[in-house]
Tab-separated table of C-alpha atoms and ligand atoms in Angstrom:
chain	number	residue	atom	x	y	z
K	15	MET	CA	-38.565	-63.146	46.375
K	16	VAL	CA	-36.392	-61.280	43.953
K	17	SER	CA	-32.813	-61.343	45.152
K	18	LYS	CA	-30.664	-58.290	44.675
K	19	ASN	CA	-28.622	-60.183	42.112
K	20	GLN	CA	-31.743	-60.600	39.999
K	21	ILE	CA	-30.981	-57.278	38.320
K	22	TRP	CA	-27.992	-58.918	36.610
K	23	ALA	CA	-29.977	-61.959	35.435
K	24	ASN	CA	-29.434	-60.909	31.809
K	25	GLU	CA	-26.704	-59.233	29.847
K	26	PRO	CA	-26.933	-55.546	30.849
K	27	ALA	CA	-28.960	-53.657	28.215
K	28	LEU	CA	-27.044	-50.454	28.937
K	29	GLY	CA	-23.294	-51.002	29.204
K	30	ALA	CA	-22.379	-47.459	30.205
K	31	VAL	CA	-23.469	-45.280	33.107
K	32	TYR	CA	-25.640	-42.247	32.430
K	33	THR	CA	-25.682	-39.221	34.747
K	34	GLN	CA	-27.261	-35.781	34.921
K	35	ALA	CA	-24.422	-34.512	32.701
K	36	GLU	CA	-25.726	-36.610	29.789
K	37	VAL	CA	-29.281	-35.399	30.418
K	38	ASP	CA	-28.078	-31.776	30.480
K	39	ALA	CA	-26.122	-32.262	27.251
K	40	VAL	CA	-29.169	-33.698	25.461
K	41	LEU	CA	-31.435	-30.901	26.680
K	42	ALA	CA	-28.964	-28.191	25.684
K	43	ALA	CA	-28.579	-29.673	22.203
K	44	LEU	CA	-32.340	-30.107	21.921
K	45	HIS	CA	-33.100	-26.520	22.913
K	46	GLU	CA	-30.494	-25.207	20.514
K	47	SER	CA	-31.910	-27.310	17.660
K	48	MET	CA	-35.452	-26.006	18.182
K	49	ASP	CA	-34.362	-22.700	16.645
K	50	PRO	CA	-35.584	-22.812	13.015
K	51	HIS	CA	-32.348	-21.155	11.916
K	52	ILE	CA	-30.231	-23.869	13.540
K	53	GLY	CA	-32.079	-27.216	13.459
K	54	PHE	CA	-30.750	-30.674	14.202
K	55	ARG	CA	-27.874	-30.791	11.753
K	56	ALA	CA	-24.935	-32.323	13.622
K	57	LYS	CA	-22.209	-30.220	12.026
K	58	ASN	CA	-20.362	-28.521	14.913
K	59	ARG	CA	-21.078	-31.026	17.679
K	60	GLU	CA	-20.098	-33.848	15.420
K	61	MET	CA	-16.778	-32.147	14.699
K	62	ILE	CA	-16.032	-31.478	18.371
K	63	PHE	CA	-16.854	-35.079	19.299
K	64	GLU	CA	-14.745	-36.416	16.437
K	65	ASP	CA	-11.776	-34.222	17.375
K	66	ALA	CA	-12.029	-35.213	21.036
K	67	PHE	CA	-12.327	-38.901	20.191
K	68	GLY	CA	-9.417	-38.803	17.737
K	69	ALA	CA	-7.232	-37.024	20.305
K	70	TYR	CA	-8.208	-39.561	22.966
K	71	CYS	CA	-7.146	-42.456	20.694
K	72	GLY	CA	-4.025	-40.812	19.335
K	73	ALA	CA	-5.502	-40.880	15.822
K	74	GLN	CA	-5.167	-38.064	13.319
K	75	PHE	CA	-8.664	-38.593	11.963
K	76	ALA	CA	-11.944	-39.671	13.540
K	77	ILE	CA	-15.111	-40.005	11.465
K	78	ALA	CA	-18.449	-40.421	13.246
K	79	TYR	CA	-21.013	-42.866	11.852
K	80	ASN	CA	-24.480	-43.939	12.874
K	81	GLY	CA	-23.167	-47.340	13.977
K	82	ALA	CA	-20.148	-49.627	13.887
K	83	GLY	CA	-21.899	-51.882	11.379
K	84	THR	CA	-22.232	-49.190	8.712
K	85	ALA	CA	-18.748	-47.892	9.561
K	86	LEU	CA	-17.231	-51.340	8.992
K	87	ASP	CA	-19.231	-51.716	5.765
K	88	MET	CA	-17.753	-48.483	4.443
K	89	VAL	CA	-14.181	-49.239	5.549
K	90	LEU	CA	-14.410	-52.581	3.733
K	91	HIS	CA	-15.985	-50.790	0.750
K	92	CYS	CA	-12.836	-48.622	0.626
K	93	LEU	CA	-10.730	-51.752	0.007
K	94	ASP	CA	-12.358	-51.928	-3.469
K	95	LEU	CA	-12.376	-55.727	-3.235
K	96	ARG	CA	-12.282	-57.742	-6.444
K	97	PRO	CA	-13.901	-61.173	-6.750
K	98	GLY	CA	-11.782	-63.721	-4.885
K	99	ASP	CA	-10.051	-61.167	-2.650
K	100	GLU	CA	-9.746	-62.554	0.863
K	101	VAL	CA	-10.279	-61.089	4.323
K	102	ILE	CA	-9.063	-63.126	7.304
K	103	SER	CA	-10.948	-62.923	10.594
K	104	GLY	CA	-11.174	-64.843	13.873
K	105	ALA	CA	-13.812	-67.611	14.011
K	106	LEU	CA	-15.164	-66.517	17.405
K	107	ASN	CA	-16.753	-63.200	16.584
K	108	PHE	CA	-19.765	-60.983	16.338
K	109	VAL	CA	-21.743	-62.231	13.314
K	110	GLY	CA	-22.165	-58.680	11.991
K	111	ALA	CA	-18.436	-58.354	11.306
K	112	HIS	CA	-18.441	-61.447	9.088
K	113	VAL	CA	-21.707	-60.581	7.368
K	114	SER	CA	-20.111	-57.247	6.492
K	115	VAL	CA	-17.078	-58.892	4.841
K	116	ILE	CA	-19.333	-61.109	2.713
K	117	ARG	CA	-21.721	-58.259	1.832
K	118	GLN	CA	-18.824	-56.083	0.658
K	119	GLY	CA	-17.673	-58.784	-1.732
K	120	GLY	CA	-14.818	-60.304	0.244
K	121	LYS	CA	-14.047	-63.988	0.549
K	122	LEU	CA	-14.171	-64.592	4.293
K	123	VAL	CA	-11.324	-66.772	5.564
K	124	LEU	CA	-11.748	-67.817	9.174
K	125	SER	CA	-8.813	-68.304	11.475
K	126	GLU	CA	-8.298	-70.130	14.751
K	127	ILE	CA	-8.111	-68.240	18.014
K	128	ASP	CA	-5.851	-68.095	21.030
K	129	PRO	CA	-7.878	-69.872	23.762
K	130	ALA	CA	-6.499	-67.591	26.487
K	131	THR	CA	-7.642	-64.361	24.824
K	132	LEU	CA	-10.249	-65.532	22.253
K	133	ASN	CA	-8.381	-63.277	19.809
K	134	LEU	CA	-6.841	-64.163	16.438
K	135	ASP	CA	-3.924	-66.567	16.711
K	136	PRO	CA	-1.184	-64.894	14.596
K	137	ALA	CA	0.475	-68.241	13.775
K	138	ASP	CA	-2.781	-69.610	12.378
K	139	VAL	CA	-3.411	-66.375	10.450
K	140	GLU	CA	-0.011	-66.821	8.838
K	141	ARG	CA	-0.948	-70.347	7.715
K	142	ARG	CA	-4.124	-69.038	6.069
K	143	ILE	CA	-2.662	-65.939	4.420
K	144	SER	CA	-2.419	-66.098	0.608
K	145	ASP	CA	-1.603	-63.880	-2.360
K	146	ARG	CA	-5.310	-62.951	-2.406
K	147	THR	CA	-5.333	-61.661	1.191
K	148	ARG	CA	-6.302	-57.976	1.193
K	149	ALA	CA	-7.083	-57.425	4.849
K	150	ILE	CA	-7.011	-58.941	8.305
K	151	LEU	CA	-10.078	-58.036	10.334
K	152	VAL	CA	-8.895	-57.981	13.930
K	153	THR	CA	-11.617	-58.013	16.584
K	154	HIS	CA	-10.429	-57.090	20.060
K	155	MET	CA	-12.643	-59.711	21.681
K	156	ASN	CA	-14.603	-58.663	24.725
K	157	GLY	CA	-12.322	-55.709	25.439
K	158	MET	CA	-8.922	-57.407	25.221
K	159	PRO	CA	-6.648	-56.145	22.434
K	160	ALA	CA	-5.207	-58.725	20.068
K	161	ASP	CA	-1.462	-59.146	19.512
K	162	MET	CA	-1.091	-56.188	17.122
K	163	LYS	CA	2.701	-56.338	16.889
K	164	ALA	CA	2.668	-59.935	15.673
K	165	LEU	CA	-0.142	-59.199	13.211
K	166	GLU	CA	1.646	-56.106	11.854
K	167	ARG	CA	4.830	-58.079	11.360
K	168	LEU	CA	3.148	-60.932	9.539
K	169	ALA	CA	1.164	-58.543	7.327
K	170	ALA	CA	4.460	-56.917	6.332
K	171	ARG	CA	5.921	-60.331	5.445
K	172	HIS	CA	3.078	-61.134	3.026
K	173	GLU	CA	2.748	-58.274	0.576
K	174	HIS	CA	-0.071	-58.489	-1.918
K	175	PRO	CA	1.409	-58.218	-5.452
K	176	VAL	CA	-0.732	-55.157	-6.308
K	177	PHE	CA	-2.040	-53.684	-3.059
K	178	GLY	CA	0.900	-54.133	-0.688
K	179	PRO	CA	0.700	-55.664	2.790
K	180	PRO	CA	-2.811	-56.753	3.843
K	181	LYS	CA	-4.546	-53.902	5.666
K	182	LEU	CA	-5.241	-54.304	9.365
K	183	ILE	CA	-8.849	-53.341	10.051
K	184	ILE	CA	-9.585	-53.384	13.743
K	185	ASP	CA	-13.042	-54.004	15.160
K	186	ALA	CA	-12.799	-52.308	18.549
K	187	ALA	CA	-16.560	-52.203	19.127
K	188	ARG	CA	-15.883	-53.792	22.531
K	189	ALA	CA	-12.553	-52.155	23.305
K	190	CYS	CA	-13.198	-48.415	23.454
K	191	GLY	CA	-10.578	-46.938	25.798
K	192	ALA	CA	-8.315	-49.998	25.896
K	193	GLU	CA	-4.558	-50.021	25.243
K	194	ASP	CA	-2.742	-52.594	23.148
K	195	GLY	CA	0.639	-52.530	24.862
K	196	GLU	CA	2.044	-49.870	22.507
K	197	GLY	CA	-0.611	-47.210	22.834
K	198	PRO	CA	-4.333	-46.522	22.781
K	199	VAL	CA	-6.615	-48.722	20.674
K	200	GLY	CA	-7.498	-46.619	17.651
K	201	SER	CA	-3.997	-45.394	16.872
K	202	ARG	CA	-2.825	-48.409	14.842
K	203	GLY	CA	-3.666	-50.313	11.694
K	204	TRP	CA	-5.416	-48.910	8.634
K	205	ALA	CA	-8.718	-48.241	10.390
K	206	THR	CA	-10.279	-48.916	13.789
K	207	ILE	CA	-14.034	-49.179	14.232
K	208	PHE	CA	-15.819	-48.339	17.483
K	209	SER	CA	-19.438	-48.895	18.489
K	210	PHE	CA	-21.558	-46.711	20.760
K	211	GLN	CA	-24.528	-49.063	20.685
K	212	SER	CA	-26.511	-49.332	23.927
K	213	LYS	CA	-24.676	-52.350	25.369
K	214	LYS	CA	-21.171	-51.065	24.674
K	215	LEU	CA	-18.628	-49.421	26.996
K	216	MET	CA	-19.953	-45.966	26.111
K	217	THR	CA	-23.097	-45.134	24.176
K	218	THR	CA	-24.504	-42.259	22.162
K	219	LEU	CA	-28.191	-42.738	23.010
K	220	GLY	CA	-28.244	-46.374	21.930
K	221	GLU	CA	-26.683	-46.242	18.460
K	222	GLY	CA	-23.558	-44.710	16.997
K	223	GLY	CA	-20.071	-45.499	15.785
K	224	MET	CA	-16.679	-44.048	14.914
K	225	VAL	CA	-13.750	-44.853	12.647
K	226	THR	CA	-10.245	-43.690	13.516
K	227	THR	CA	-7.386	-43.709	11.034
K	228	GLN	CA	-4.036	-42.082	10.263
K	229	ASP	CA	-4.742	-42.293	6.502
K	230	VAL	CA	-5.919	-38.926	5.155
K	231	ASN	CA	-7.335	-40.421	1.954
K	232	LEU	CA	-9.346	-43.032	3.818
K	233	ALA	CA	-10.659	-40.322	6.173
K	234	LYS	CA	-11.751	-38.144	3.226
K	235	ARG	CA	-13.461	-41.049	1.529
K	236	LEU	CA	-15.270	-42.137	4.701
K	237	ARG	CA	-16.598	-38.584	5.114
K	238	ARG	CA	-17.882	-38.592	1.524
K	239	LEU	CA	-19.471	-42.022	1.848
K	240	ARG	CA	-21.551	-41.059	4.891
K	241	SER	CA	-22.923	-38.043	2.993
K	242	PHE	CA	-24.227	-39.547	-0.272
K	243	GLY	CA	-20.738	-39.579	-1.785
K	244	LYS	CA	-20.602	-35.754	-2.014
K	245	ASN	CA	-21.206	-35.883	-5.790
K	246	GLU	CA	-17.972	-37.796	-6.319
K	247	GLU	CA	-18.993	-41.405	-5.833
K	248	TRP	CA	-21.729	-43.652	-4.574
K	249	GLY	CA	-22.736	-43.071	-0.941
K	250	SER	CA	-25.627	-42.951	1.464
K	251	ASN	CA	-26.591	-41.290	4.720
K	252	TYR	CA	-24.720	-42.767	7.687
K	253	LYS	CA	-24.418	-39.633	9.808
K	254	MET	CA	-24.621	-39.316	13.570
K	255	THR	CA	-27.148	-36.839	15.010
K	256	LYS	CA	-26.330	-33.729	17.019
K	257	LEU	CA	-27.873	-35.127	20.200
K	258	GLN	CA	-25.781	-38.284	19.886
K	259	ALA	CA	-22.579	-36.277	19.394
K	260	ALA	CA	-23.417	-34.066	22.396
K	261	VAL	CA	-23.871	-37.115	24.639
K	262	GLY	CA	-20.803	-38.795	23.132
K	263	LEU	CA	-18.627	-35.919	24.324
K	264	VAL	CA	-19.853	-36.381	27.903
K	265	GLN	CA	-19.536	-40.178	27.804
K	266	LEU	CA	-16.006	-39.906	26.397
K	267	ARG	CA	-14.959	-37.724	29.365
K	268	ARG	CA	-16.237	-40.440	31.724
K	269	LEU	CA	-15.084	-43.462	29.704
K	270	ASP	CA	-11.874	-44.070	31.675
K	271	ALA	CA	-13.754	-43.975	34.975
K	272	MET	CA	-16.396	-46.428	33.698
K	273	ASN	CA	-13.728	-48.765	32.313
K	274	MET	CA	-11.752	-48.555	35.553
K	275	LYS	CA	-14.830	-49.774	37.462
K	276	ARG	CA	-15.004	-52.798	35.131
K	277	ILE	CA	-11.273	-53.479	35.522
K	278	LYS	CA	-11.518	-53.336	39.327
K	279	LEU	CA	-14.499	-55.709	39.376
K	280	ALA	CA	-12.680	-58.129	37.057
K	281	GLN	CA	-9.566	-58.003	39.243
K	282	GLN	CA	-11.722	-58.770	42.275
K	283	ARG	CA	-13.208	-61.756	40.424
K	284	ASN	CA	-9.751	-62.993	39.437
K	285	GLU	CA	-8.727	-62.762	43.076
K	286	LEU	CA	-11.790	-64.596	44.415
K	287	LEU	CA	-11.889	-67.298	41.717
K	288	ARG	CA	-8.134	-67.896	41.542
K	289	HIS	CA	-8.267	-71.091	43.608
K	290	VAL	CA	-11.134	-72.689	41.653
K	291	ALA	CA	-9.245	-75.407	39.805
K	292	GLU	CA	-12.081	-76.034	37.332
K	293	LEU	CA	-12.093	-72.477	35.961
K	294	THR	CA	-9.671	-70.903	33.493
K	295	LEU	CA	-9.675	-67.165	34.230
K	296	PRO	CA	-9.003	-64.352	31.745
K	297	PRO	CA	-5.346	-63.242	31.554
K	298	GLU	CA	-4.434	-60.419	33.909
K	299	PHE	CA	-2.956	-57.027	33.134
K	300	GLN	CA	-2.011	-54.021	35.208
K	301	GLY	CA	-3.236	-51.196	32.980
K	302	ARG	CA	-5.975	-50.810	30.388
K	303	GLU	CA	-4.881	-53.719	28.227
K	304	HIS	CA	-8.212	-55.360	28.912
K	305	VAL	CA	-11.252	-53.200	29.645
K	306	TYR	CA	-13.490	-56.233	30.352
K	307	TYR	CA	-16.451	-55.479	28.143
K	308	ARG	CA	-17.081	-59.079	29.115
K	309	TYR	CA	-15.486	-61.285	31.734
K	310	ALA	CA	-14.831	-64.647	30.065
K	311	LEU	CA	-14.413	-67.944	31.952
K	312	LEU	CA	-13.678	-71.438	30.612
K	313	VAL	CA	-14.871	-74.690	32.199
K	314	PRO	CA	-12.754	-77.874	31.881
K	315	PRO	CA	-12.732	-79.643	28.462
K	316	ALA	CA	-14.701	-82.549	29.987
K	317	TRP	CA	-17.540	-80.127	30.788
K	318	ALA	CA	-17.766	-78.746	27.225
K	319	GLY	CA	-21.329	-78.232	26.040
K	320	GLU	CA	-23.756	-79.925	28.364
K	321	LEU	CA	-22.150	-79.266	31.763
K	322	ARG	CA	-21.168	-75.722	30.752
K	323	ASN	CA	-24.828	-75.144	29.917
K	324	GLU	CA	-25.726	-76.580	33.309
K	325	VAL	CA	-23.401	-74.081	35.018
K	326	MET	CA	-25.075	-71.182	33.190
K	327	LEU	CA	-28.567	-72.482	33.923
K	328	THR	CA	-27.861	-73.037	37.616
K	329	LEU	CA	-26.317	-69.595	37.982
K	330	ASN	CA	-29.390	-68.029	36.471
K	331	ARG	CA	-32.052	-70.176	38.151
K	332	ASN	CA	-30.574	-70.374	41.648
K	333	HIS	CA	-28.666	-67.117	41.897
K	334	GLY	CA	-30.203	-64.690	39.402
K	335	ILE	CA	-26.908	-64.312	37.559
K	336	GLY	CA	-27.047	-64.071	33.791
K	337	SER	CA	-24.209	-65.170	31.549
K	338	ILE	CA	-23.721	-65.466	27.808
K	339	VAL	CA	-21.438	-67.306	25.389
K	340	ALA	CA	-19.552	-64.487	23.684
K	341	ASP	CA	-19.194	-65.560	20.989
K	342	PRO	CA	-19.655	-68.950	19.322
K	343	PRO	CA	-18.091	-69.498	15.859
K	344	THR	CA	-20.196	-67.333	13.537
K	345	TYR	CA	-20.623	-70.103	10.961
K	346	LEU	CA	-22.463	-72.232	13.521
K	347	THR	CA	-25.050	-69.535	14.223
K	348	HIS	CA	-25.437	-67.781	10.855
K	349	PRO	CA	-26.494	-69.961	7.892
K	350	TRP	CA	-25.197	-67.488	5.262
K	351	ILE	CA	-21.740	-67.483	6.774
K	352	ARG	CA	-21.788	-71.295	6.897
K	353	GLU	CA	-22.784	-71.452	3.236
K	354	HIS	CA	-20.149	-68.874	2.284
K	355	ILE	CA	-17.181	-70.589	3.916
K	356	GLY	CA	-18.283	-74.062	2.786
K	357	SER	CA	-17.573	-77.206	4.729
K	358	HIS	CA	-14.594	-76.665	6.933
K	359	SER	CA	-14.365	-76.495	10.664
K	360	LEU	CA	-12.133	-74.808	13.193
K	361	PRO	CA	-11.886	-77.414	15.973
K	362	LEU	CA	-10.097	-75.199	18.496
K	363	ALA	CA	-12.582	-72.330	18.175
K	364	GLU	CA	-15.482	-74.767	18.380
K	365	SER	CA	-14.177	-76.517	21.500
K	366	VAL	CA	-13.358	-73.252	23.286
K	367	ALA	CA	-16.849	-71.910	22.524
K	368	GLU	CA	-18.321	-75.010	24.193
K	369	ARG	CA	-16.386	-74.236	27.382
K	370	LEU	CA	-16.923	-70.482	27.418
K	371	PHE	CA	-19.308	-68.409	29.523
K	372	CYS	CA	-19.305	-64.728	30.482
K	373	PRO	CA	-21.158	-63.811	33.705
K	374	ALA	CA	-22.718	-60.334	33.629
K	375	LEU	CA	-20.389	-57.434	34.437
K	376	HIS	CA	-21.332	-53.778	34.751
K	377	PRO	CA	-19.627	-50.644	36.116
K	378	LEU	CA	-22.556	-50.061	38.487
K	379	MET	CA	-22.016	-53.372	40.286
K	380	GLU	CA	-21.042	-52.999	43.917
K	381	HIS	CA	-18.006	-54.887	45.159
K	382	GLU	CA	-20.116	-56.766	47.768
K	383	GLU	CA	-22.488	-57.776	45.010
K	384	ASN	CA	-19.558	-58.914	42.887
K	385	GLU	CA	-18.320	-60.932	45.846
K	386	SER	CA	-21.649	-62.755	46.239
K	387	MET	CA	-21.660	-63.429	42.501
K	388	CYS	CA	-18.261	-65.090	42.876
K	389	GLU	CA	-19.540	-67.127	45.819
K	390	ALA	CA	-22.459	-68.262	43.655
K	391	ILE	CA	-20.081	-69.196	40.821
K	392	ILE	CA	-17.921	-71.213	43.243
K	393	ALA	CA	-20.951	-73.013	44.737
K	394	THR	CA	-22.289	-73.786	41.269
K	395	VAL	CA	-18.964	-75.127	40.002
K	396	GLN	CA	-18.652	-77.299	43.141
K	397	SER	CA	-22.140	-78.763	42.687
K	398	ILE	CA	-21.506	-79.524	38.995
K	399	SER	CA	-18.131	-81.004	39.939
K	400	ARG	CA	-19.853	-83.445	42.279
K	401	THR	CA	-22.269	-84.641	39.552
K	402	ALA	CA	-19.445	-84.818	36.996
K	403	ASN	CA	-17.395	-87.201	39.126
S	504	LIG	C1	-21.603	-54.460	18.703
S	504	LIG	C2	-20.567	-54.897	17.783
S	504	LIG	C3	-20.561	-54.489	16.438
S	504	LIG	C4	-21.667	-53.683	15.810
S	504	LIG	O1	-21.835	-52.437	16.366
S	504	LIG	P1	-23.116	-51.558	16.026
S	504	LIG	O2	-22.744	-50.179	16.468
S	504	LIG	O3	-24.254	-52.130	16.811
S	504	LIG	O4	-23.366	-51.625	14.561
S	504	LIG	C5	-19.507	-54.905	15.644
S	504	LIG	N1	-18.525	-55.684	16.116
S	504	LIG	C6	-18.506	-56.110	17.393
S	504	LIG	C7	-17.361	-56.956	17.870
S	504	LIG	C8	-19.525	-55.746	18.268
S	504	LIG	O5	-19.502	-56.184	19.534
């Protein structure tokens, strides 16, 4: 028998919710494009989507890309890194972000994380900052914004002799629609990168990305770079399609509602799991300071590794609930990153990753369903607790 929960046995392949409005938008854009005098060129739709997204984030400029990966590549390219220039980033991360730093010629310097948020620990960043530091790549892990104020202050304290304070580049691939305590994610730092890949909080038909910035020169350069450099410099084709932009506009209008569903489900989990002594729950907020792209739990230090794996296995096997470790230190999973950073370890990041698991969360989950998932988590933790003692 397939239990109802079985549908959440894996990480949801589509993070957003699609409705008839998205279907209508695609069809309208498709019909329009079939005219040989119009075609599929994104031009106007792309502009409308960019303007709407920029306004939503409180950013002066928004530049659409075909993915967050290429967008981050090009933002890093705009740093014009010289050999030995350093970029600091949190050890728990999406591998793509670190691959991008290395590919663009940066020396990747990994920093420890705050175990409560999985985000960069500003104090540890400050210890690792040097006169070669050109940028701090800040990933808002799993939908929770990092401590931007602290990072801005420390960047200002450590001016590079030629290039000024290290640039804050924010990877908000998982934090579209979140707020960082001062304002919307996307309004701060040098550049913020968003992803509209299929699993993310909103999606433009499975792939897509956006950069927001307040820097007019960066915006101009990013526009050139996605269009073969517009005869002024090197470039390639990183453009979003018209159909993607049309759907993006619809998804953006519904983003707050989709995020609110996630927030409500996470709050319900916090409420139901509060008394489980073995579990460390994600920090709580009232507003959109965490949009719960993923709901992260920590098991006790004594359960690190083996018993954490047992929890995940039992949840999946006995209850049809999928969970993932998001994310382990990138240098443990990607051999190139390991080779690049050489032999050093980040013990805190490694130990937290061994205790971490994120049970599936999706805006289409019903509250009753969420409740039975919590009951399953409690039963599983209790059974592991008995074997552990
Ligand atoms: C998904 C993701 C990316 C890459 O986004 P794409 O649009 O798939 O290229 C980058 N960083 C983080 C943190 C992500 O979660």
